[in-house]
mmCIF file of C-alpha atoms and ligand atoms in Angstrom:
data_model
loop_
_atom_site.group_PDB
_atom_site.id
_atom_site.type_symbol
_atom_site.label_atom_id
_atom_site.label_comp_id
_atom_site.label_asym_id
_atom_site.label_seq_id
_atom_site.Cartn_x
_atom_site.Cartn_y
_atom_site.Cartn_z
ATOM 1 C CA UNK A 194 0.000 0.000 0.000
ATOM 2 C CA UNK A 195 1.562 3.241 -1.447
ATOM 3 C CA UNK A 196 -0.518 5.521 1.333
ATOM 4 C CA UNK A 197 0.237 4.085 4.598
ATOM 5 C CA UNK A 198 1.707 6.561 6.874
ATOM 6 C CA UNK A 199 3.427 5.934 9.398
ATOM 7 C CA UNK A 200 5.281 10.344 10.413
ATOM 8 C CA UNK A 201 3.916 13.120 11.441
ATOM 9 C CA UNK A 202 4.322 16.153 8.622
ATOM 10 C CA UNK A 203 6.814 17.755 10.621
ATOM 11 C CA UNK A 204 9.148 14.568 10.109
ATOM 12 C CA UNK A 205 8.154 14.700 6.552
ATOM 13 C CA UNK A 206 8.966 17.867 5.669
ATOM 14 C CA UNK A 207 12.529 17.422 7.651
ATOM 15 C CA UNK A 208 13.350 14.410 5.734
ATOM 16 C CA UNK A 209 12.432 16.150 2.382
ATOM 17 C CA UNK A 210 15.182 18.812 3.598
ATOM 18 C CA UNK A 211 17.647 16.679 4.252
ATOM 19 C CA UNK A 212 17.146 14.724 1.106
ATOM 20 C CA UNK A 213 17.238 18.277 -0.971
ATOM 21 C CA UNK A 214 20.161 19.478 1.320
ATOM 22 C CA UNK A 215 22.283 16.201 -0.221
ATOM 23 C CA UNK A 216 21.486 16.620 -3.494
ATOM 24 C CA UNK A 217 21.954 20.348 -4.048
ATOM 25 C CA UNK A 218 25.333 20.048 -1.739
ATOM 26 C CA UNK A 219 26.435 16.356 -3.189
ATOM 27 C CA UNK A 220 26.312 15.442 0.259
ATOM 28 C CA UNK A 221 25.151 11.960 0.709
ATOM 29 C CA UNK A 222 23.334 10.800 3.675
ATOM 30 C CA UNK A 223 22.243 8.223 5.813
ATOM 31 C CA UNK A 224 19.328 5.952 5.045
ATOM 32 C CA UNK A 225 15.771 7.587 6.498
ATOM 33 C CA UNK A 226 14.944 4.832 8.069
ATOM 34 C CA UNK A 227 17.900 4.729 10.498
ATOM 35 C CA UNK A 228 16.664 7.962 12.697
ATOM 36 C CA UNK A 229 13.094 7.272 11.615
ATOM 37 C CA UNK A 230 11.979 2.977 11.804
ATOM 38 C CA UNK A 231 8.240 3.916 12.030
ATOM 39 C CA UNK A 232 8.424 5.317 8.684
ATOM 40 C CA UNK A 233 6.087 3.422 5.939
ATOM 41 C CA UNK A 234 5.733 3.597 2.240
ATOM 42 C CA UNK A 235 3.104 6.250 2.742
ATOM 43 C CA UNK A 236 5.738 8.621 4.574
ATOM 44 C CA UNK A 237 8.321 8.116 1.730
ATOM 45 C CA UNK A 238 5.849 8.951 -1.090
ATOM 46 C CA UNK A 239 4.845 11.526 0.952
ATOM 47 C CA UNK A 240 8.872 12.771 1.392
ATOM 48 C CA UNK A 241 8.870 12.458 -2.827
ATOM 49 C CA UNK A 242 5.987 15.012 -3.165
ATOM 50 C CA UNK A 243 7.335 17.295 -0.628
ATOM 51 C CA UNK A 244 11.533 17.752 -2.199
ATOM 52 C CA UNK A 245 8.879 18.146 -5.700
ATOM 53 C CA UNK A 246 7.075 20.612 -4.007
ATOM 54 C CA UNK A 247 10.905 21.927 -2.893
ATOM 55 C CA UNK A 248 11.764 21.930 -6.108
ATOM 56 C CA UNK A 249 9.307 23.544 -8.078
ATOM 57 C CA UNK A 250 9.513 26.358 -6.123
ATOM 58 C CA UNK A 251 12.647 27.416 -6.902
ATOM 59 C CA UNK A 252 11.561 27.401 -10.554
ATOM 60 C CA UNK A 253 12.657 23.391 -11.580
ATOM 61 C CA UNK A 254 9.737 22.379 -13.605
ATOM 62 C CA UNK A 255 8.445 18.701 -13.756
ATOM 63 C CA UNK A 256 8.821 17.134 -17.395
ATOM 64 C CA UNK A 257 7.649 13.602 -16.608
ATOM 65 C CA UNK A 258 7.259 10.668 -14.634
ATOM 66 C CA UNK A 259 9.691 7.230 -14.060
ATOM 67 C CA UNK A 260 9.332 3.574 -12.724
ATOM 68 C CA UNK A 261 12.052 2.425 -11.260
ATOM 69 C CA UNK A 262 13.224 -0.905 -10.369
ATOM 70 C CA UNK A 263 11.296 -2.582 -13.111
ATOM 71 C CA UNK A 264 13.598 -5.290 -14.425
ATOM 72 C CA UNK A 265 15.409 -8.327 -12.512
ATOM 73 C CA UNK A 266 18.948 -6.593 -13.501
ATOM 74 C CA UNK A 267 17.900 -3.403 -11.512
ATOM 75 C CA UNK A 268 16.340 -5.407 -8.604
ATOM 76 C CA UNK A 269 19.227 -7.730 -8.547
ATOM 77 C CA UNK A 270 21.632 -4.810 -8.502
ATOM 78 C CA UNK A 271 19.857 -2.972 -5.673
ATOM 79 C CA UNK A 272 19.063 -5.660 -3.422
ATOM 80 C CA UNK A 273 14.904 -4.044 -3.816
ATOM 81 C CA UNK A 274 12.299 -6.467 -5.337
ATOM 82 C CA UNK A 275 9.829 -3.876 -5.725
ATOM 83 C CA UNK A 276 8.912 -1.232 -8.435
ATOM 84 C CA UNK A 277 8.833 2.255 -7.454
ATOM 85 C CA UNK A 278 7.678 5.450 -9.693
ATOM 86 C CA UNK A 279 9.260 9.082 -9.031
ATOM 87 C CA UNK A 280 9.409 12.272 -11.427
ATOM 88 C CA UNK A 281 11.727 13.919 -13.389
ATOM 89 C CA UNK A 282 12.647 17.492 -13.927
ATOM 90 C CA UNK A 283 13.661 20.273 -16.557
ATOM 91 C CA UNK A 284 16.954 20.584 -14.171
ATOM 92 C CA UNK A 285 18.149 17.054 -15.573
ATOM 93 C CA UNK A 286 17.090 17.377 -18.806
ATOM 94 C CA UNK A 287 20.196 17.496 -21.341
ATOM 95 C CA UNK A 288 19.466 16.948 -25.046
ATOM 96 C CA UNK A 289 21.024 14.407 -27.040
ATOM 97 C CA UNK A 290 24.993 14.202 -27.312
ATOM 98 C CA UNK A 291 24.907 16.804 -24.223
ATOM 99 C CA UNK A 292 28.417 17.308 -22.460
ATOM 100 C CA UNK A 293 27.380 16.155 -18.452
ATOM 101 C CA UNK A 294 29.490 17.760 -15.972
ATOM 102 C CA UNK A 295 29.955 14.446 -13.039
ATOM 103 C CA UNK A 296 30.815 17.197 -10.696
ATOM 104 C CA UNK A 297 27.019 17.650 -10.748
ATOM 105 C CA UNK A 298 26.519 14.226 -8.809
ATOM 106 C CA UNK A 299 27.519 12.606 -6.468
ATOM 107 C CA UNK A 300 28.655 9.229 -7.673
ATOM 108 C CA UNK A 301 26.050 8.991 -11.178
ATOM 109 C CA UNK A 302 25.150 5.917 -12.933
ATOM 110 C CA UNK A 303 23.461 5.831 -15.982
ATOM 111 C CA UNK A 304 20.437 3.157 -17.864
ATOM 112 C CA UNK A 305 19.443 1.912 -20.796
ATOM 113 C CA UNK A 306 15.061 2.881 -20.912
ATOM 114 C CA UNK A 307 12.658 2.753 -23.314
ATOM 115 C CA UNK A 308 10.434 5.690 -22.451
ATOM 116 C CA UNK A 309 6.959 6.745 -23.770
ATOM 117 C CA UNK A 310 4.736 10.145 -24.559
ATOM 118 C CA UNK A 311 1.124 9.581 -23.313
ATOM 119 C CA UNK A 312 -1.374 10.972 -25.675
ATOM 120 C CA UNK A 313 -4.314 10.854 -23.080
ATOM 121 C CA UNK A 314 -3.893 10.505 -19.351
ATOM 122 C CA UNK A 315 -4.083 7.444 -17.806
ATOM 123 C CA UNK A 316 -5.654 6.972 -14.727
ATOM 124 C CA UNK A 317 -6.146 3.964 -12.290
ATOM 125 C CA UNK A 318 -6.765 1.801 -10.452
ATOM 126 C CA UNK A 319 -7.467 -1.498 -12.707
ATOM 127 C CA UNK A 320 -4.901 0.119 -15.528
ATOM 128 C CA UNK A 321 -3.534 -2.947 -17.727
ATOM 129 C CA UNK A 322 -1.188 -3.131 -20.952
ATOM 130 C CA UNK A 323 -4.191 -2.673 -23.651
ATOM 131 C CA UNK A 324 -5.377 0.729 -21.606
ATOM 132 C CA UNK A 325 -1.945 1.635 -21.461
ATOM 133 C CA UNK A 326 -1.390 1.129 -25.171
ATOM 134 C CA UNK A 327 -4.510 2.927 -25.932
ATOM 135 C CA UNK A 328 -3.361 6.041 -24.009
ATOM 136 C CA UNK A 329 0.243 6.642 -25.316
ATOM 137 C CA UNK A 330 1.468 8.663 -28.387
ATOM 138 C CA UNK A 331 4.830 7.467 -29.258
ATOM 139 C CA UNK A 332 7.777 5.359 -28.221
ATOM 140 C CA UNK A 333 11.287 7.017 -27.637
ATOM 141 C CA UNK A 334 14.342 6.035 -26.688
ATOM 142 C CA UNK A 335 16.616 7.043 -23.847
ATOM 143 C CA UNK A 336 19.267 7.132 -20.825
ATOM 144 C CA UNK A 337 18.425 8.385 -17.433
ATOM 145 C CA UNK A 338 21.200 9.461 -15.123
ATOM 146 C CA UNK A 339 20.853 8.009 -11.711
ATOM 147 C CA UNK A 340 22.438 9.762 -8.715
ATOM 148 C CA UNK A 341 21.419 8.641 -5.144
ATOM 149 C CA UNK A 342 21.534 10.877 -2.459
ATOM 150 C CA UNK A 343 22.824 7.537 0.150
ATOM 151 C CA UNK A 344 26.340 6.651 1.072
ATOM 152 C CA UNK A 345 27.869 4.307 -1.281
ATOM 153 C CA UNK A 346 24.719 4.216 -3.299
ATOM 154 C CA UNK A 347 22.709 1.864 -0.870
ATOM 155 C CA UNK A 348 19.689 1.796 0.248
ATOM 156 C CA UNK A 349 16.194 0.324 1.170
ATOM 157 C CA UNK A 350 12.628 1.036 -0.798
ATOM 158 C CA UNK A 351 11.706 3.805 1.762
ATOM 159 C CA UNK A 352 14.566 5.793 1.168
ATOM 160 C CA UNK A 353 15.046 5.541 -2.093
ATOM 161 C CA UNK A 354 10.984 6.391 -3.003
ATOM 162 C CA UNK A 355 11.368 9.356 -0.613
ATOM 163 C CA UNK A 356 15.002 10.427 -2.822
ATOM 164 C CA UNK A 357 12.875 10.046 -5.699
ATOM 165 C CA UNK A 358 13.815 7.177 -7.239
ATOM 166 C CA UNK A 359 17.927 8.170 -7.276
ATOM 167 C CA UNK A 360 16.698 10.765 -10.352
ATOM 168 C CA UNK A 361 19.190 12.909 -11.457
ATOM 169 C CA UNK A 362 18.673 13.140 -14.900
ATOM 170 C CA UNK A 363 17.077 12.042 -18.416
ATOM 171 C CA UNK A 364 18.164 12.439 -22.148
ATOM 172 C CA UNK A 365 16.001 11.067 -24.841
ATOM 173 C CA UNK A 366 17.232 10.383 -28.419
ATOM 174 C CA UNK A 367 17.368 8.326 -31.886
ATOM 175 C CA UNK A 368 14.232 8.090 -33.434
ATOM 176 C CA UNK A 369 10.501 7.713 -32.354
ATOM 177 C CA UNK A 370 8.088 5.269 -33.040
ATOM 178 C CA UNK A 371 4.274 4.073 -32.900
ATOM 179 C CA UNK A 372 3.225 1.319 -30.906
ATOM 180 C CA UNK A 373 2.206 -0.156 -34.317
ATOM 181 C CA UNK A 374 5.655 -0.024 -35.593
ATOM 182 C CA UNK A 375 7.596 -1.885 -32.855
ATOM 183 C CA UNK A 376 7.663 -5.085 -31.166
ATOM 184 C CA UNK A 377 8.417 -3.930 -27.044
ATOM 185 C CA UNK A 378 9.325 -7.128 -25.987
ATOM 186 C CA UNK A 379 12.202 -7.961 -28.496
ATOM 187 C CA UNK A 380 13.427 -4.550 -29.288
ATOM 188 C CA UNK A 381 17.155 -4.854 -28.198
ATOM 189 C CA UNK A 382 19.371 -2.815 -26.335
ATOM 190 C CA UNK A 383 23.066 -2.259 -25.843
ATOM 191 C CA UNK A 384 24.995 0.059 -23.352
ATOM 192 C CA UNK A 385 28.265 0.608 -24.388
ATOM 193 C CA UNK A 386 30.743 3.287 -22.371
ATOM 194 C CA UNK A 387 33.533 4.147 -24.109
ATOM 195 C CA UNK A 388 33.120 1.917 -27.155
ATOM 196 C CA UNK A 389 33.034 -1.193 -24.832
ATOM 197 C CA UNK A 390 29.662 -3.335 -25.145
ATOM 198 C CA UNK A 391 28.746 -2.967 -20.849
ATOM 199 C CA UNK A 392 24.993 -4.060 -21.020
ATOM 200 C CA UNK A 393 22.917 -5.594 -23.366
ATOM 201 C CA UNK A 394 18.837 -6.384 -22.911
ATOM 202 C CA UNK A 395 16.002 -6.475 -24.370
ATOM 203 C CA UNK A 396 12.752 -4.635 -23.403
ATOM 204 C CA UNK A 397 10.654 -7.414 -22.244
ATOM 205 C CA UNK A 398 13.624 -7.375 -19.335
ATOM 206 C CA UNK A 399 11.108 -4.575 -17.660
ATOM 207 C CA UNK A 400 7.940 -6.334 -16.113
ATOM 208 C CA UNK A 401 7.533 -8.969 -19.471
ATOM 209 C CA UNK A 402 6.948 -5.651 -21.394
ATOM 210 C CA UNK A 403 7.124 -1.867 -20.498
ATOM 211 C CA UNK A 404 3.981 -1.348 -20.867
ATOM 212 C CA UNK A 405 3.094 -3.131 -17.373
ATOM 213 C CA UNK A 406 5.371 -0.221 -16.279
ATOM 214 C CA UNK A 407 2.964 2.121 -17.402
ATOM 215 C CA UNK A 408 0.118 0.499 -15.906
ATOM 216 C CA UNK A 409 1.431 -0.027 -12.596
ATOM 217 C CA UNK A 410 2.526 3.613 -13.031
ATOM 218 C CA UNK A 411 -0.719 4.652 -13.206
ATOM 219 C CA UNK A 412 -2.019 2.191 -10.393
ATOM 220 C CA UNK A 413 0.602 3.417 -8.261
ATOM 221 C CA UNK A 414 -0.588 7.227 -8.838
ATOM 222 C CA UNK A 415 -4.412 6.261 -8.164
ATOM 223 C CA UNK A 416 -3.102 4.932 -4.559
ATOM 224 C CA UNK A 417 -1.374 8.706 -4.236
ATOM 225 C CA UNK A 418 -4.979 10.062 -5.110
ATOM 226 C CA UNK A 419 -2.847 10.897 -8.787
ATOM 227 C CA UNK A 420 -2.706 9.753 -12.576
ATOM 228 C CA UNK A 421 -0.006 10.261 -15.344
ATOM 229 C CA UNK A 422 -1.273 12.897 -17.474
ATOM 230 C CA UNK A 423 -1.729 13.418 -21.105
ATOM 231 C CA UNK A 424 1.670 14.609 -22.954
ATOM 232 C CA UNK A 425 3.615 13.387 -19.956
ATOM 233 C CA UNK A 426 6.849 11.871 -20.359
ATOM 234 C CA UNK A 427 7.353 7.798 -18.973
ATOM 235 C CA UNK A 428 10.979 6.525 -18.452
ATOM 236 C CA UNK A 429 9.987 3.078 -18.002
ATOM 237 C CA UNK A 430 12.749 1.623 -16.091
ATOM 238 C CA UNK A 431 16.332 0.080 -16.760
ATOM 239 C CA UNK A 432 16.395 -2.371 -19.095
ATOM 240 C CA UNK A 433 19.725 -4.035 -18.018
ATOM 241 C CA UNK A 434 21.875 -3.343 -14.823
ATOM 242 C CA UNK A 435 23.150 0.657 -13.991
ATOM 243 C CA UNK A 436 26.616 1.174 -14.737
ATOM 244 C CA UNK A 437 28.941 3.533 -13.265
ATOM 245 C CA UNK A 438 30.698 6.989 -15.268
ATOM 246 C CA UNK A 439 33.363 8.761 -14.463
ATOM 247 C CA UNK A 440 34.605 12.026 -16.133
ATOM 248 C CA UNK A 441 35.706 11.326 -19.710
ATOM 249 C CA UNK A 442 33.501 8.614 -20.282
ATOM 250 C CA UNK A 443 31.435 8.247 -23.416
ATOM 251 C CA UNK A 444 27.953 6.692 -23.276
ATOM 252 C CA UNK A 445 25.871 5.546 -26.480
ATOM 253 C CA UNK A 446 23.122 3.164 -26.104
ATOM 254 C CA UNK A 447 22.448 1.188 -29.194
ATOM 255 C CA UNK A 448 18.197 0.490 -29.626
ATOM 256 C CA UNK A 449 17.727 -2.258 -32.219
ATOM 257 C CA UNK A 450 14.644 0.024 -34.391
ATOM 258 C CA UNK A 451 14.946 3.149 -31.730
ATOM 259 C CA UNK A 452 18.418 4.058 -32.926
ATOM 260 C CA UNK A 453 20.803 5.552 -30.563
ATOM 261 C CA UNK A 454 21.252 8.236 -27.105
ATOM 262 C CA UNK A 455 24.653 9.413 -26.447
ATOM 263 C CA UNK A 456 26.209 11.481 -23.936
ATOM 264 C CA UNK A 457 29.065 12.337 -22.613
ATOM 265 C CA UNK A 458 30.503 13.118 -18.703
ATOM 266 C CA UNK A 459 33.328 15.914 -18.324
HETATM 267 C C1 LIG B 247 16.705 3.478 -8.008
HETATM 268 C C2 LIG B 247 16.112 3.964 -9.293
HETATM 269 C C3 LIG B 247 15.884 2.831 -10.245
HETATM 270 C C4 LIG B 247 15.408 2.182 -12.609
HETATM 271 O O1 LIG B 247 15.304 2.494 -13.799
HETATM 272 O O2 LIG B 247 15.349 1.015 -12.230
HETATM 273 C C5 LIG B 247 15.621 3.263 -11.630
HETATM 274 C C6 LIG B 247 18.178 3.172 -8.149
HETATM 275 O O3 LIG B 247 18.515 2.109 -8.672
HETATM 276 O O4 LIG B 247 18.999 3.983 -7.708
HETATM 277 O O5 LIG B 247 15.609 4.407 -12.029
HETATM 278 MG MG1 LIG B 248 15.713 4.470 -14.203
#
């Protein structure tokens, strides 16, 4: 249950400070849950739309929505067997081939997503893969940047839905598509860094097919009392395991009928 609450808004509004303090000072923190155990999933969802609330007024705007920890890879890497949704922001957005500065981040990863435009908004509970389908305008490729606000990049699923989903940043690229025009579950992806294949997935890796991300995006929004709304942006989760980048690094990520997203970190 995504609305169980376990703080008082006092503690709520602290963590979202601390968790905004960290990521505008590349500070990283403890886990929440270590100075507050009674927290629930509620609380950290709660933590999420408070740092967004943080955020937007100092002028970030809100481009979209994500799912995270969507595909075994991710969960496997995290040590989190659930999937979690956040948002993501104007203040990450790069364009394709962008220059990334790492001294932005803390210690940034980066993933291999296929993400999705909605046409209509999509609203749950009950949402399935044929309502999602119906709602979305196009298919696009892309990498989000990952940057969690925790020591050594671990945590548990209350922190990290309360650090909203480690975002740090999005770029979408190569080419878009219908629904009609591409097969989800087979279309192939490869991460390479620096010319070196690192990952490589396909897109049924996320839920059996990204779409179920978009669903359980929108279930997860009806719990909040929410929806994803029309023209919003989806990152649907990583398709393969997060890798690390370092200043220097070159990342292109290969789609087999998406073409490519490339950045760069200085
Ligand atoms: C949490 C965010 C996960 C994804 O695509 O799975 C995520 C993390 O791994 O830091 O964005
Ligand atoms: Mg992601």
């Amino acid at each position: 249950m995504l609305n169980v609450r376990g703080l008082d808004a006092a503690a709520v509004a602290t963590l979202a400070e601390r968790v905004d303090n960290a990521s505008r000072h590349r500070q990283p923190i403890a886990m929440l849950t270590v100075d507050y155990p009674q927290m629930k999933l509620g609380d950290a969802y709660a933590v999420q739309s408070a740092l967004r609330v943080r955020m937007e007024s100092r002028g970030i705007r809100v481009t979209g929505l994500k799912m995270g920890l969507t595909s075994r890879a991710k969960m496997l890497q995290m040590g989190v067997s659930e999937s979690l949704h956040g948002f993501i922001t104007d203040e990450g957005a790069y364009g394709e081939g962008a220059e990334i500065p790492v001294a932005r981040y803390i210690h940034p990863r980066v993933e291999a997503e296929i993400a999705v435009v909605m046409k209509t908004a999509l609203k749950g509970p009950d949402c399935d893969v044929a309502r999602a389908a119906a709602a979305i305008d196009f298919v696009v490729p892309a990498i989000e940047i990952i940057d969690s606000r925790f020591a050594e990049f671990k945590f548990d699923i209350l922190s990290v839905v309360a650090d909203n989903t480690s975002a740090a940043g999005y770029v979408v690229g190569g080419r878009t598509r219908r629904l009609s025009e591409i097969d989800l579950l087979t279309e192939g992806v490869v991460l390479t860094r620096n010319g070196q294949v690192a990952e490589v997935g396909a897109g049924a890796a996320v839920l059996g097919n990204p779409l179920e991300a978009v669903a359980m995006l929108a279930n997860q929004r009806a719990q909040l009392g929410g929806e994803i709304p029309a023209g919003c942006l989806v990152l649907t989760g990583g398709i393969t395991a997060a890798i690390h980048v370092a200043a220097g690094d070159a990342v292109v990520v290969h789609y087999q009928s998406l073409g490519s997203v490339r950045i760069r970190f200085v």
